[in-house]
Amino acid sequence: MTARPIIEIRNLGKFYDGFEALKDINLTVLSGEKVVVCGPSGSGKSTLIRCINRLEEHSSGRMIVDGIELTEETKDIRAVRREVGMVFQQFNLFPHMTVLENLTIGPMRVRKIPKAEAEARARKYLARVHIPEQADKYPAQLSGGQQQRVAIARSLCMEPRIMLFDEPTSALDPEMINEVLDVMVELAGTGMTMVVVTHEMGFARKVADRMVFMERGEIVEVAPPDVFFTAPKSERCRAFLDQILEH
Amino acid sequence: MAEASIPGSDARSRRLTLRRMFASRIFSVALYAVVIWLIVRTAWTGAEAMGYNWQWYRVPQYLLRRTDDGFALGELATGLGASLLLSAVAFTLALIIGLVVALLRLSNLVVGKAVARAFLEIVRNMPLLVLLYLFYYVGGPIFGLDRYVASVLCLGVFHGAILSEVFRAGINSVGRGQWEAAMSIGMTRMQSYRYIILPQSVRFMLPPITGEAVNMIKSSAIVSVIAVAELTTAGRNIISDTYMSFEIWFTVAVIYLAVTLCLSVFVSHLERRFAVEI
């Protein structure tokens, strides 16, 4: 059961007017697996995970998420999005709503859960990200790290089967990075399927089942972290690791 | 005389004092008073020269009249009420049209976009008066519109086109990330608009929307050309009975001014309030 593939990406390609952002991507993520995607900026890693919940449309190939193939069919897209949580670099919390409202709007409007139940669920996940006392504040009143943890809780409130993280710590001040990463490590411990785009190699070592290295729209190397960090096969991957692990 | 340093700096300092004097508040107020006085005097002597017979004492009865059992509203007062009602009804229609057109323009529907664009270009590039004639003289006979309905539709369509641009700008002012966050928790486009995008864009739109309400009251005067009962029509009717054109038009102008000034003050208050919140 745990070995069931939950994301299947086959020969995926993506063109932005004339520019080939993704080239022939093949990747299968198993249920419960933690995949960390890294690579230099502009390598297409964000584009790839945004294709998984179709915030970007792919141009060719197939993307099958939780048994549903993503096509033009908007019903299918929404069905996938309900099961796939996404955490953004810029948090993208709803600034006109309190933290609690941010967390309950999805369950109430999309899952049609009664308000009381949605609030109970929201408080449960706020506690899970260690900020139960911030429920009635507005996002602007919180620090960056707290905002990102609210964003993670907002996704979790939909009780998704997969969580996508698009450089979740890149917009944070250094002293707040760990509080977010800690929450992500704890989440990994619950058996959630996670696809994470990040440069945080310490985190990757700790939780990744597989590392994916991308460059110029292609997957260059896929390997378990112990192999990936100690003996990367490709020259480009080694050069990248040397650069970011230098310090 | 030529380049001697002392006279030169003397002239410069004199020029500076002169400039300071022109920039002073007292001077501006005095200048303003002189200009106003000149305009009033010219108008007054002009009216005197043509032997105009001022009858201001006859004006108040058109605002408020004493009757056997208390007071009754005069023609101008009821006209003002009708103007405000007409503006309110037409503005409600304009808000609906504006929102629909804006949403169409921002949609992914090719036909919807084209229709919205065509509507906007046609309405914006046509004089309001011609639009009114089209609604009344063409639309009237064909669709059986009476003059009041034609007026409401015309004003609603005209200001709806302008409001659609206000809505569009307001909606576009909400960042892309908000759409993505709403979509990624599975919301439909309509749900995203309703719960996420529109509530955030209201703060950007509210001041220009109220400003457009002021414009609506002003342009509602144009329906007097098809004799819809409202403030300007009331003024015209009184004048054709009494020939007091100067007094009545002054009065009508002041009434419009008073109403729109009140609204404008309200608008700038709103602008200040929302500016602080951002």
Coordinates of C-alpha atoms in Angstrom, one line a residue, chain B residues 2-259:
Chain B
A2 CA 27.2 96.7 -16.3
E3 CA 28.5 93.8 -14.2
A4 CA 29.1 95.6 -10.9
S5 CA 28.6 93.0 -8.2
I6 CA 26.6 95.1 -5.8
P7 CA 23.8 96.3 -8.0
G8 CA 23.5 92.7 -9.4
S9 CA 22.9 91.1 -6.1
D10 CA 20.7 93.9 -5.1
A11 CA 18.4 93.1 -8.1
R12 CA 18.4 89.5 -7.2
S13 CA 17.4 90.1 -3.7
R14 CA 14.6 92.4 -4.9
R15 CA 13.4 89.7 -7.2
L16 CA 13.4 87.2 -4.3
T17 CA 11.3 89.5 -2.1
L18 CA 8.9 90.0 -5.0
R19 CA 8.6 86.2 -5.5
R20 CA 8.0 85.7 -1.8
M21 CA 5.3 88.3 -1.8
F22 CA 3.5 86.6 -4.7
A23 CA 3.7 83.2 -3.0
S24 CA 2.2 84.5 0.3
R25 CA -1.2 83.5 1.4
I26 CA -2.5 87.0 1.8
F27 CA -1.6 87.8 -1.8
S28 CA -3.3 84.7 -3.1
V29 CA -6.5 85.4 -1.1
A30 CA -6.5 89.0 -2.3
L31 CA -6.0 87.9 -5.9
Y32 CA -8.8 85.4 -5.6
A33 CA -11.1 88.0 -4.2
V34 CA -10.3 90.5 -7.0
V35 CA -11.0 87.9 -9.6
I36 CA -14.3 86.9 -8.0
W37 CA -15.3 90.5 -7.6
L38 CA -14.5 91.2 -11.3
I39 CA -16.7 88.2 -12.4
V40 CA -19.6 89.2 -10.2
R41 CA -19.4 92.9 -11.2
T42 CA -19.3 92.0 -14.8
A43 CA -22.3 89.8 -14.5
W44 CA -24.1 92.3 -12.4
T45 CA -23.5 95.3 -14.7
G46 CA -24.4 93.0 -17.7
A47 CA -27.7 92.1 -16.1
E48 CA -28.3 95.8 -15.2
A49 CA -27.5 96.9 -18.7
M50 CA -30.1 94.5 -20.2
G51 CA -32.6 95.7 -17.6
Y52 CA -32.9 92.3 -15.8
N53 CA -35.5 92.4 -13.1
W54 CA -34.2 90.4 -10.2
Q55 CA -37.0 88.6 -8.2
W56 CA -35.1 86.6 -5.6
Y57 CA -38.1 86.9 -3.3
R58 CA -40.1 84.6 -5.5
V59 CA -37.5 81.7 -5.3
P60 CA -38.0 80.3 -1.8
Q61 CA -41.5 79.1 -2.6
Y62 CA -40.1 76.6 -5.1
L63 CA -38.0 75.1 -2.3
L64 CA -40.4 75.0 0.6
R65 CA -44.0 76.3 0.6
R66 CA -46.2 77.2 3.6
T67 CA -49.6 75.7 3.2
D68 CA -52.7 75.5 5.4
D69 CA -51.5 72.4 7.3
G70 CA -47.8 73.1 7.6
F71 CA -45.1 73.0 4.9
A72 CA -45.0 71.4 1.5
L73 CA -42.0 70.8 -0.7
G74 CA -41.6 73.1 -3.6
E75 CA -40.9 71.9 -7.2
L76 CA -37.1 72.3 -6.9
A77 CA -37.1 70.2 -3.7
T78 CA -39.2 67.4 -5.1
G79 CA -37.0 67.7 -8.3
L80 CA -33.9 67.2 -6.1
G81 CA -35.5 64.1 -4.6
A82 CA -36.4 62.7 -8.0
S83 CA -32.8 63.4 -9.2
L84 CA -31.3 61.6 -6.2
L85 CA -33.7 58.7 -6.7
L86 CA -32.9 58.5 -10.4
S87 CA -29.2 58.6 -9.7
A88 CA -29.5 55.9 -7.0
V89 CA -31.4 53.5 -9.2
A90 CA -29.2 54.2 -12.2
F91 CA -26.1 53.8 -10.0
T92 CA -27.2 50.4 -8.7
L93 CA -27.6 49.3 -12.3
A94 CA -24.2 50.8 -13.2
L95 CA -22.6 48.8 -10.4
I96 CA -24.0 45.6 -11.7
I97 CA -23.1 46.3 -15.3
G98 CA -19.7 47.5 -14.3
L99 CA -19.0 44.3 -12.3
V100 CA -20.3 42.0 -15.0
V101 CA -18.3 43.8 -17.7
A102 CA -15.1 43.8 -15.6
L103 CA -15.5 40.1 -14.8
L104 CA -16.1 39.3 -18.5
R105 CA -13.0 41.2 -19.5
L106 CA -10.9 39.4 -17.0
S107 CA -12.3 36.0 -17.9
N108 CA -10.8 33.4 -20.2
L109 CA -13.8 33.5 -22.5
V110 CA -12.8 34.8 -25.9
V111 CA -16.3 35.8 -26.8
G112 CA -17.0 37.3 -23.3
K113 CA -13.8 39.4 -23.5
A114 CA -14.7 40.7 -27.0
V115 CA -18.2 41.6 -26.0
A116 CA -17.0 43.5 -23.0
R117 CA -14.4 45.3 -24.9
A118 CA -16.8 46.3 -27.7
F119 CA -19.3 47.5 -25.1
L120 CA -16.7 49.6 -23.4
E121 CA -15.4 51.2 -26.6
I122 CA -18.8 52.0 -28.0
V123 CA -20.1 53.5 -24.8
R124 CA -17.0 55.4 -23.8
N125 CA -16.6 57.0 -27.2
M126 CA -20.1 58.3 -27.6
P127 CA -21.5 61.5 -26.2
L128 CA -23.9 60.9 -23.3
L129 CA -26.5 63.0 -25.0
V130 CA -26.4 60.8 -28.1
L131 CA -26.6 57.7 -26.0
L132 CA -29.7 59.1 -24.3
Y133 CA -31.3 59.9 -27.7
L134 CA -30.5 56.3 -28.8
F135 CA -32.1 54.8 -25.8
Y136 CA -35.2 57.1 -25.9
Y137 CA -35.9 57.7 -29.6
V138 CA -34.6 54.4 -30.9
G139 CA -34.9 52.0 -28.0
G140 CA -38.1 53.6 -26.8
P141 CA -40.3 52.7 -29.8
I142 CA -38.6 49.4 -30.4
F143 CA -38.6 48.0 -26.9
G144 CA -41.4 50.1 -25.5
L145 CA -39.3 51.9 -23.0
D146 CA -40.9 54.9 -21.3
R147 CA -38.8 57.9 -20.7
Y148 CA -37.9 57.0 -17.1
V149 CA -36.7 53.5 -17.9
A150 CA -34.8 54.8 -20.9
S151 CA -33.0 57.3 -18.7
V152 CA -32.1 54.8 -16.0
L153 CA -30.8 52.4 -18.7
C154 CA -28.8 55.1 -20.4
L155 CA -27.2 56.4 -17.2
G156 CA -26.6 52.9 -16.0
V157 CA -24.9 51.8 -19.2
F158 CA -22.8 55.0 -19.4
H159 CA -21.5 54.9 -15.9
G160 CA -21.4 51.1 -15.9
A161 CA -18.7 51.3 -18.6
I162 CA -16.6 53.7 -16.5
L163 CA -17.2 51.6 -13.3
S164 CA -16.1 48.5 -15.2
E165 CA -12.6 50.0 -15.6
V166 CA -12.6 50.9 -11.9
F167 CA -13.5 47.3 -11.0
R168 CA -10.9 45.9 -13.4
A169 CA -8.1 48.1 -11.9
G170 CA -9.2 47.2 -8.4
I171 CA -9.2 43.4 -9.2
N172 CA -5.9 43.6 -10.9
S173 CA -4.4 45.4 -7.9
V174 CA -4.7 42.1 -6.0
G175 CA -1.5 40.1 -6.5
R176 CA -1.2 36.9 -8.5
G177 CA -0.2 35.0 -5.4
Q178 CA -3.7 35.5 -3.9
W179 CA -5.2 33.8 -6.9
E180 CA -2.7 31.0 -6.7
A181 CA -3.3 30.5 -3.0
A182 CA -7.1 30.4 -3.5
M183 CA -6.8 28.0 -6.5
S184 CA -4.4 25.7 -4.7
I185 CA -6.9 25.0 -1.9
G186 CA -9.4 24.0 -4.6
M187 CA -11.6 27.1 -4.9
T188 CA -13.5 27.8 -8.1
R189 CA -13.0 31.1 -10.0
M190 CA -16.2 32.4 -8.5
Q191 CA -15.3 31.4 -5.0
S192 CA -11.9 33.0 -5.4
Y193 CA -13.5 36.3 -6.5
R194 CA -16.1 36.2 -3.8
Y195 CA -14.0 35.3 -0.8
I196 CA -10.5 36.3 -1.7
I197 CA -10.1 38.8 -4.5
L198 CA -13.1 41.2 -4.3
P199 CA -12.9 41.7 -0.5
Q200 CA -9.3 42.8 -0.9
S201 CA -9.9 45.1 -4.0
V202 CA -12.8 47.0 -2.3
R203 CA -10.4 49.2 -0.5
F204 CA -8.8 50.3 -3.8
M205 CA -12.2 50.7 -5.5
L206 CA -14.3 52.5 -2.9
P207 CA -12.9 56.0 -3.4
P208 CA -13.2 56.0 -7.2
I209 CA -16.7 54.4 -7.0
T210 CA -18.0 57.1 -4.7
G211 CA -16.4 59.7 -7.0
E212 CA -18.4 58.1 -9.9
A213 CA -21.5 58.5 -7.8
V214 CA -20.9 62.2 -7.8
N215 CA -20.5 62.1 -11.6
M216 CA -23.8 60.2 -11.8
I217 CA -25.7 63.0 -10.0
K218 CA -24.2 65.6 -12.3
S219 CA -24.9 63.7 -15.5
S220 CA -28.4 62.8 -14.4
A221 CA -29.3 66.4 -15.3
I222 CA -29.1 65.5 -18.9
V223 CA -32.4 63.5 -18.8
S224 CA -34.1 66.9 -18.7
V225 CA -33.9 66.9 -22.5
I226 CA -36.4 64.1 -22.7
A227 CA -38.5 65.8 -19.9
V228 CA -38.0 63.3 -17.1
A229 CA -39.1 64.9 -13.9
E230 CA -36.0 65.8 -11.9
L231 CA -34.2 68.9 -10.6
T232 CA -33.1 70.4 -13.9
T233 CA -36.5 69.7 -15.6
A234 CA -38.2 71.3 -12.6
G235 CA -35.9 74.4 -13.1
R236 CA -36.8 74.6 -16.8
N237 CA -40.5 74.3 -16.0
I238 CA -40.4 77.1 -13.4
I239 CA -38.5 79.3 -15.8
S240 CA -41.0 78.8 -18.6
D241 CA -43.7 79.9 -16.2
T242 CA -41.9 82.8 -14.6
Y243 CA -39.1 83.9 -16.9
M244 CA -36.8 84.1 -13.8
S245 CA -34.0 82.3 -15.6
F246 CA -31.1 83.9 -13.7
E247 CA -32.4 83.2 -10.2
I248 CA -33.6 79.7 -10.9
W249 CA -30.4 78.5 -12.7
F250 CA -28.3 80.0 -9.9
T251 CA -30.4 78.2 -7.4
V252 CA -30.3 74.9 -9.3
A253 CA -26.5 75.2 -9.7
V254 CA -26.1 75.8 -6.0
I255 CA -28.3 72.8 -5.1
Y256 CA -26.2 70.5 -7.3
L257 CA -23.1 72.0 -5.9
A258 CA -24.2 71.5 -2.3
V259 CA -25.1 67.8 -2.9

